[in-house]
Amino acid sequence: MQKMANNDDECWSRVKGRLRTNVGEDVYSSWFARMDLESVSDGAVHMSVPTRFLKSWIQSHYADRVLSCWQAEVPTMQRVDLTVRTPMHKAALCKDNKVPVEELRADRNGSRPLSGPRVNGPSITTDTADALGPSPLDPRLTFDSFVIGRSNTLAHAAAKQVAEGRRGDPVMFNPLYVHAGVGLGKTHLLQAVTFAGNASGQRKVLYLTAEKFMYGFVQALKSQTALAFKDTLRGIDVLVIDDLQFLQGKSTQAEFCHTLNALIDSGRQVVIAADRPPSDLESLDDRVRSRLAGGLVVEMGSLGEELRLEILKSRVATVRVHHHGFEVPQAVLEYLAKTITHNGRDLEGAINRLLAHNTLSGQPVTLEMAEREVRDLIRPQEPRRVKIEDIQRVVARQYNVSRSDLLSSRRTANVVRPRQVAMYLSKTLTLRSLPEIGRRFGGRDHTTVLHAVRKIEGLVGKDPVLADEVELLKRQLQE
Ligand code: ADP
Ligand code: MG
């Protein structure tokens, strides 16, 4: 190894500058801030990082970029060597004459990780262990209490399949991606998978909310135990992530992407829930979206009346385990199932109120009492979730053009106006952002969408024929 010269140092700062620009501030500070230059010799540069985790991460995800940043400064550079620089750790390894556990566990060819305690590497402080721990589970959310109906049959079957898998079984669909609106049973299903999977003793299932994933990761980086986080993930067979739509921040997303790839590539199962399909997760980049869409994507629809009735019955049965005297007449259940149409949470809320009233006042549950107690849970029928595809289809039909015309770059008047109308409706009837709408209309820029929205807004004020057309389209879409 050559001694480092002054100009190596300058060169190194320039390389860091390039790297920072290349990967962005977020990624840079997560991964490269603690990378040091050790030496530069003919055609090779030697750098070090404080943990093995950082080393393997940088090697597997950023090796090319690091090299090309070096090559931009030193065109003859051919190789980047990366080592872990914890002297204490190295000493321990030599003394024990052991191969690092992580390397034994590394699942190169899809082989399964060995479980067992880690013997080397930094120990996890309690704080961090907490941050890395699973999200708490609600013991009531099991497969036994999950009621199957038309809207969730497929999601349930897929979840069950995942939960019953054994270590080493081929993975049928990966990831399993379940999406549905609020209160339609995503968390219930995911926790059921986790509970059942762990109860079988066959596999280790880790349930994390997206927030927990973010928090755990950020914590791990801060306390320099990213290794521990990675290890936690490595030791599990199934990773379950709830509410993926809350995953935020560039570096966490990059992290999520890497984790997802690493798990899937090594044959581990990933289960995800979100309130929208992968294509609508606007803040995620295209590669992650397509990876998510590459498994089995299942939507759980709204709860039908029959399903609502069964859920109510199941709830009452659960409550009765502790409150034997709690009786809810069939007529009351039917009334609730008919009127509380919105979601499962309100159904649960309704039962809780009846229970509270019943135990506090000692009065039996009657229809009249139920009507009074749950009045505010009865919401007007939610407008249907309108999809951009439906808008495109209905608009195309109305104006007698094809859907691909709407997505095309054709600029003839008979397509331009319908396209603008469709964009306008997409903005007003869905919660999608302008860039997302642009993407769904053949990859257009958000300013084009904004222009269309303003144009139509302006026109409906002046042109009663167009105003009627737009109104009619709205009604068709919301029926
Ligand atoms: P989400 O995570 O989709 O917002 P949850 O899983 O939290 O919804 O469900 C909300 C409530 O509705 C919970 O009390 C849950 O037990 C109940 N629920 C929803 N779907 C079902 C179902 N199919 N069977 C039993 N309970 C359900
Ligand atoms: Mg949920």
XYZ file of C-alpha atoms and ligand atoms in Angstrom:
507
model
C 0.000 0.000 0.000
C 1.212 3.408 -0.894
C 1.375 6.259 1.520
C -1.279 8.843 0.900
C -0.112 11.995 -0.744
C -1.629 15.428 -0.384
C -3.067 15.486 -3.859
C -4.777 12.171 -3.093
C -6.643 14.018 -0.400
C -7.735 16.714 -2.793
C -8.707 14.140 -5.320
C -10.676 12.328 -2.649
C -12.664 15.469 -1.802
C -13.511 15.901 -5.444
C -14.604 12.286 -5.710
C -16.806 12.781 -2.652
C -18.257 15.862 -4.262
C -19.090 13.905 -7.382
C -20.581 11.101 -5.408
C -22.711 13.516 -3.443
C -24.062 15.065 -6.620
C -24.525 11.689 -8.213
C -26.506 9.946 -5.483
C -28.060 12.975 -3.815
C -27.588 14.394 -0.345
C -29.852 11.877 1.390
C -28.205 8.786 0.081
C -24.793 10.300 0.421
C -25.168 11.080 4.075
C -26.713 7.675 4.775
C -24.032 5.609 3.096
C -20.934 7.538 2.260
C -20.464 10.097 4.989
C -18.336 7.676 6.993
C -16.333 6.293 4.120
C -12.605 7.127 4.452
C -9.784 7.016 1.984
C -7.004 4.647 3.047
C -4.676 4.649 0.080
C -4.396 5.053 -3.640
C -2.090 2.920 -5.712
C -1.748 2.055 -9.379
C -5.211 1.649 -10.770
C -6.726 0.808 -7.387
C -8.137 2.800 -4.537
C -8.575 1.483 -1.038
C -11.299 2.906 1.152
C -12.797 1.912 4.473
C -16.116 2.104 6.279
C -16.920 1.472 9.940
C -19.283 -1.485 9.586
C -19.555 -4.619 7.546
C -23.080 -3.693 6.768
C -22.009 -0.461 5.089
C -19.348 -2.357 3.236
C -21.684 -4.930 1.786
C -24.327 -2.342 1.086
C -22.004 -0.065 -0.812
C -20.481 -3.006 -2.643
C -23.767 -4.416 -3.757
C -25.546 -1.188 -4.567
C -23.086 1.548 -5.321
C -19.861 -0.114 -6.446
C -20.219 1.047 -10.041
C -20.987 4.601 -9.125
C -18.121 4.844 -6.697
C -15.783 3.534 -9.351
C -17.065 5.875 -12.037
C -16.737 8.871 -9.721
C -13.124 7.873 -9.197
C -12.616 7.351 -12.896
C -13.887 10.836 -13.578
C -10.942 12.129 -11.527
C -8.403 9.402 -12.246
C -9.145 7.906 -15.663
C -6.772 4.980 -15.065
C -8.603 3.843 -11.944
C -9.743 0.262 -12.321
C -10.618 -1.084 -8.927
C -12.194 0.003 -5.690
C -11.368 -1.944 -2.538
C -13.482 -1.492 0.503
C -12.668 -2.740 3.990
C -14.140 -2.488 7.454
C -11.996 -0.403 9.711
C -13.030 -1.341 13.267
C -9.702 -2.393 14.773
C -11.248 -3.976 17.864
C -13.516 -6.001 15.730
C -10.704 -7.204 13.527
C -8.717 -8.242 16.584
C -11.632 -10.238 17.903
C -11.977 -12.041 14.634
C -8.317 -12.961 14.529
C -8.274 -14.155 18.098
C -11.266 -16.408 17.667
C -10.104 -17.409 14.256
C -13.696 -17.379 13.182
C -15.375 -16.494 9.980
C -17.737 -13.583 10.575
C -21.235 -14.815 11.217
C -22.749 -12.485 8.678
C -20.634 -14.015 6.005
C -21.737 -17.491 6.984
C -25.291 -16.347 6.910
C -25.051 -14.404 3.730
C -27.525 -16.010 1.463
C -25.814 -15.754 -1.822
C -27.566 -18.434 -3.764
C -30.863 -18.177 -2.052
C -29.723 -20.472 0.729
C -31.481 -19.805 3.999
C -29.869 -17.836 6.747
C -28.903 -19.751 9.820
C -30.536 -18.502 12.932
C -28.803 -18.180 16.212
C -27.175 -15.427 18.198
C -24.675 -13.142 16.643
C -21.279 -13.582 18.168
C -19.408 -10.768 16.508
C -20.071 -7.201 15.676
C -21.397 -4.356 17.773
C -23.928 -5.237 20.377
C -27.391 -3.760 20.162
C -28.337 -1.297 22.827
C -31.780 -1.599 24.339
C -32.915 1.566 22.645
C -31.974 0.342 19.262
C -33.324 -3.115 19.852
C -36.598 -1.416 20.611
C -36.508 0.588 17.454
C -35.762 -2.533 15.501
C -38.387 -4.634 17.193
C -41.658 -5.542 15.541
C -44.741 -3.352 15.656
C -47.154 -4.548 18.322
C -49.848 -6.992 17.284
C -53.471 -6.930 18.324
C -54.191 -10.494 19.500
C -57.765 -10.252 18.275
C -56.764 -9.890 14.660
C -56.423 -13.527 13.653
C -57.625 -15.710 10.807
C -60.277 -17.123 13.139
C -61.899 -13.752 13.557
C -61.467 -12.733 9.925
C -64.736 -13.080 8.070
C -64.558 -14.099 4.431
C -66.832 -12.503 1.884
C -66.900 -11.786 -1.802
C -64.708 -8.728 -1.534
C -61.842 -10.413 0.288
C -61.867 -14.090 -0.734
C -58.792 -13.853 -2.906
C -56.815 -11.716 -0.476
C -57.695 -14.095 2.335
C -56.707 -17.183 0.347
C -53.381 -15.653 -0.625
C -52.681 -14.548 2.932
C -53.534 -17.983 4.248
C -51.211 -19.580 1.748
C -48.383 -17.345 2.871
C -49.082 -18.022 6.538
C -49.081 -21.764 6.026
C -45.862 -21.866 4.029
C -42.971 -23.787 5.481
C -39.351 -22.874 5.522
C -37.855 -23.822 2.193
C -41.157 -23.986 0.320
C -41.037 -22.273 -3.046
C -42.561 -18.819 -2.869
C -45.648 -18.627 -5.050
C -46.085 -14.918 -5.363
C -43.734 -12.306 -4.138
C -44.560 -9.812 -2.905
C -48.150 -10.347 -1.938
C -49.579 -6.856 -2.199
C -53.006 -6.161 -0.712
C -54.695 -2.827 -1.195
C -57.985 -1.444 0.055
C -59.514 1.686 1.511
C -59.513 2.517 5.203
C -61.071 0.004 7.577
C -61.522 -2.785 5.066
C -59.378 -5.331 6.867
C -55.798 -4.890 5.636
C -54.239 -4.713 9.058
C -56.429 -7.525 10.290
C -55.273 -9.776 7.479
C -51.596 -8.872 7.808
C -51.578 -9.418 11.537
C -53.354 -12.733 11.037
C -50.551 -13.790 8.677
C -47.955 -12.748 11.219
C -49.632 -14.449 14.122
C -50.351 -17.692 12.294
C -46.939 -17.795 10.658
C -45.116 -17.388 13.956
C -47.454 -19.716 15.827
C -46.622 -22.588 13.496
C -43.027 -22.338 14.677
C -42.029 -22.999 11.101
C -40.965 -19.562 10.125
C -40.146 -16.214 11.564
C -42.538 -13.499 10.483
C -41.843 -9.837 11.191
C -44.680 -7.306 11.100
C -43.705 -3.669 10.677
C -45.700 -0.616 9.842
C -44.036 1.531 7.208
C -43.430 4.084 9.939
C -41.717 1.528 12.079
C -39.624 0.514 9.141
C -38.554 4.117 8.636
C -37.993 4.753 12.299
C -36.073 1.550 12.806
C -33.889 2.290 9.905
C -33.155 5.879 10.778
C -32.427 4.858 14.355
C -30.134 2.141 13.167
C -28.184 4.536 11.015
C -27.916 7.116 13.751
C -26.659 4.684 16.305
C -24.414 3.015 13.735
C -26.091 -0.314 14.102
C -27.431 -0.497 10.595
C -25.794 -3.893 10.737
C -28.210 -4.919 13.444
C -31.138 -3.770 11.402
C -29.943 -5.663 8.407
C -29.378 -8.687 10.608
C -32.886 -8.489 11.963
C -34.183 -8.565 8.443
C -31.843 -11.317 7.463
C -33.023 -13.628 10.179
C -36.648 -13.602 9.121
C -38.576 -15.636 6.595
C -41.496 -13.339 5.993
C -41.486 -9.551 6.141
C -44.885 -7.942 6.520
C -45.192 -4.192 5.945
C -48.410 -2.373 6.668
C -49.516 1.016 5.321
C -46.787 1.318 2.748
C -48.317 4.579 1.512
C -46.718 6.261 4.537
C -43.201 5.373 3.506
C -41.480 8.680 3.007
C -38.092 10.177 2.415
C -35.726 9.414 -0.357
C -33.178 7.427 1.585
C -35.758 5.297 3.362
C -37.328 4.529 0.049
C -34.001 3.597 -1.425
C -33.529 1.442 1.621
C -36.893 -0.124 1.231
C -36.126 -0.857 -2.383
C -32.871 -2.594 -1.496
C -34.475 -4.565 1.292
C -37.282 -5.638 -0.978
C -34.893 -6.777 -3.661
C -32.619 -8.551 -1.233
C -35.477 -10.445 0.405
C -37.240 -11.381 -2.782
C -34.042 -12.414 -4.500
C -33.149 -14.722 -1.650
C -36.552 -16.371 -1.769
C -38.019 -14.778 1.336
C -41.676 -13.785 1.323
C -42.747 -10.166 1.464
C -46.316 -9.125 2.253
C -47.440 -5.546 1.846
C -50.615 -3.579 2.459
C -51.412 -0.085 1.267
C -54.442 2.041 0.607
C -53.797 2.128 -3.137
C -52.366 -0.039 -5.902
C -48.617 0.041 -6.585
C -49.124 2.194 -9.671
C -50.602 4.936 -7.493
C -47.795 5.086 -4.948
C -46.664 8.328 -6.423
C -43.630 9.010 -4.328
C -41.991 5.659 -5.029
C -39.779 5.370 -8.027
C -40.679 3.308 -11.058
C -38.449 0.366 -10.280
C -39.953 -0.140 -6.844
C -43.431 0.227 -8.229
C -42.839 -2.377 -10.860
C -41.208 -4.719 -8.362
C -44.269 -4.346 -6.150
C -46.582 -4.964 -9.044
C -44.557 -8.013 -10.036
C -46.024 -10.283 -7.401
C -49.669 -10.823 -6.652
C -51.657 -7.610 -6.327
C -55.074 -8.060 -4.756
C -57.664 -5.445 -4.006
C -60.121 -5.873 -1.169
C -63.355 -4.165 -2.069
C -65.855 -2.518 0.217
C -67.612 -4.716 2.745
C -70.957 -5.956 1.488
C -73.953 -6.010 3.784
C -73.709 -9.751 4.426
C -70.057 -9.458 5.277
C -70.784 -6.547 7.589
C -73.374 -8.613 9.380
C -70.916 -11.472 9.856
C -68.219 -9.113 11.098
C -70.651 -7.691 13.651
C -71.540 -11.183 14.841
C -67.905 -12.127 15.126
C -67.231 -8.955 17.130
C -70.083 -9.642 19.498
C -68.843 -13.200 19.989
C -65.391 -11.887 20.881
C -66.811 -9.394 23.341
C -68.969 -12.042 24.963
C -65.898 -13.988 26.015
C -65.435 -11.355 28.714
C -68.948 -9.948 28.989
C -71.199 -12.974 29.128
C -74.342 -10.937 29.589
C -73.842 -8.878 26.429
C -76.699 -9.783 24.102
C -77.350 -8.059 20.802
C -80.642 -9.007 19.157
C -80.528 -10.090 15.534
C -82.674 -7.102 14.525
C -80.089 -4.730 15.956
C -77.266 -6.492 14.123
C -79.202 -6.285 10.881
C -79.940 -2.632 11.445
C -76.243 -1.889 12.034
C -75.150 -3.935 9.024
C -77.594 -2.059 6.831
C -76.824 1.445 7.994
C -73.135 1.457 8.867
C -71.797 0.962 5.411
C -68.546 2.760 5.603
C -65.939 0.483 7.085
C -64.962 -2.117 9.616
C -63.755 0.395 12.127
C -67.178 1.939 12.451
C -68.682 -1.511 12.918
C -66.280 -2.118 15.758
C -67.064 1.332 17.144
C -70.772 0.606 17.086
C -70.378 -2.601 19.076
C -68.139 -0.838 21.562
C -70.759 1.817 22.155
C -73.515 -0.688 22.651
C -71.290 -2.503 25.088
C -70.432 0.661 26.979
C -74.066 1.671 27.217
C -75.114 -1.806 28.208
C -72.532 -2.221 30.965
C -72.773 1.331 32.285
C -76.547 1.685 32.330
C -77.381 -1.967 32.785
C -80.079 -1.628 30.135
C -80.477 -4.289 27.467
C -79.499 -3.519 23.891
C -82.566 -2.593 21.867
C -83.109 -1.260 18.396
C -84.091 2.085 19.802
C -80.961 2.326 21.900
C -78.825 1.285 18.946
C -80.369 3.950 16.728
C -79.572 6.581 19.287
C -76.070 5.391 20.073
C -74.728 5.029 16.569
C -76.449 7.944 14.872
C -73.226 9.757 14.098
C -71.584 6.641 12.663
C -74.117 6.535 9.880
C -72.554 8.458 7.086
C -74.045 9.364 3.801
C -72.984 6.892 1.135
C -69.362 7.562 0.293
C -68.890 8.507 -3.319
C -67.386 5.609 -5.205
C -63.634 5.551 -5.618
C -63.230 6.764 -9.158
C -60.303 5.381 -11.097
C -58.390 7.166 -13.811
C -58.886 4.177 -16.129
C -62.656 4.485 -15.707
C -62.510 8.159 -16.501
C -60.534 7.466 -19.656
C -62.915 4.733 -20.709
C -66.086 6.743 -20.106
C -64.720 9.895 -21.733
C -63.470 7.973 -24.752
C -66.884 6.401 -25.175
C -68.668 9.726 -24.824
C -66.549 11.435 -27.479
C -66.222 8.411 -29.695
C -62.456 8.197 -29.608
C -60.313 5.335 -28.346
C -58.583 5.238 -25.007
C -55.235 4.996 -26.755
C -56.095 8.211 -28.620
C -56.398 9.893 -25.245
C -52.984 8.599 -24.203
C -51.350 9.274 -27.555
C -49.508 12.398 -28.584
C -52.020 13.217 -31.330
C -53.014 16.853 -31.285
C -56.057 16.966 -33.527
C -59.002 18.857 -32.122
C -61.217 15.794 -31.810
C -58.756 14.208 -29.364
C -57.345 17.264 -27.625
C -60.626 18.348 -26.041
C -61.687 14.899 -24.778
C -58.175 14.408 -23.391
C -58.411 17.708 -21.532
C -61.807 16.779 -20.177
C -60.472 13.441 -18.990
C -57.533 15.119 -17.274
C -59.841 17.642 -15.676
C -62.080 14.870 -14.344
C -59.058 12.965 -13.091
C -58.016 15.997 -11.093
C -61.458 16.740 -9.714
C -62.762 13.217 -9.047
C -59.632 11.487 -7.750
C -56.956 12.414 -5.247
C -54.187 11.904 -7.749
C -51.543 14.571 -8.155
C -50.820 16.403 -11.382
C -47.579 14.495 -12.100
C -49.332 11.191 -11.454
C -52.165 12.125 -13.818
C -49.625 13.171 -16.432
C -47.927 9.814 -16.091
C -51.210 8.000 -16.546
C -51.951 9.999 -19.672
C -49.085 8.671 -21.731
C -46.287 10.211 -19.699
C -47.210 13.854 -20.010
C -45.720 16.664 -17.990
C -47.647 17.979 -14.981
C -47.816 21.439 -16.552
C -49.756 19.940 -19.465
C -52.248 18.511 -17.004
C -52.497 21.817 -15.170
C -53.104 23.600 -18.443
C -55.894 21.149 -19.327
C -57.536 21.510 -15.910
C -57.511 25.320 -16.129
C -58.737 25.253 -19.687
C -61.767 23.116 -18.893
C -62.483 25.024 -15.682
C -62.575 28.183 -17.752
C -64.721 26.685 -20.485
C -67.438 25.164 -18.300
C -68.168 28.673 -17.017
C -68.810 29.922 -20.543
C -69.955 26.983 -22.591
C -73.203 25.433 -21.312
C -72.982 22.491 -23.726
C -69.574 21.507 -22.424
C -70.742 22.127 -18.861
C -73.595 19.654 -19.408
C -71.294 17.094 -20.938
C -68.900 17.326 -18.013
C -71.768 17.075 -15.547
C -73.110 14.010 -17.290
C -69.702 12.349 -17.288
C -69.324 13.070 -13.582
C -72.644 11.464 -12.841
C -71.831 8.365 -14.864
C -68.546 7.989 -13.053
C -69.927 8.464 -9.573
C -72.979 6.279 -9.873
P -57.476 -1.361 7.512
O -56.142 -1.802 8.019
O -57.738 -1.846 6.131
O -57.710 0.100 7.635
P -58.461 -2.959 9.690
O -57.812 -4.248 9.386
O -57.874 -2.140 10.787
O -58.592 -2.065 8.386
O -59.992 -3.232 9.970
C -60.823 -2.321 10.665
C -61.743 -3.070 11.578
O -62.627 -3.862 10.806
C -61.016 -4.026 12.495
O -61.690 -4.049 13.714
C -61.144 -5.350 11.787
O -61.111 -6.416 12.698
C -62.503 -5.219 11.123
N -62.592 -6.009 9.897
C -62.370 -5.576 8.636
N -62.522 -6.569 7.755
C -62.852 -7.652 8.467
C -63.170 -9.005 8.152
N -63.168 -9.438 6.882
N -63.470 -9.835 9.150
C -63.488 -9.412 10.419
N -63.212 -8.164 10.787
C -62.903 -7.294 9.839
Mg -54.577 -0.637 8.738
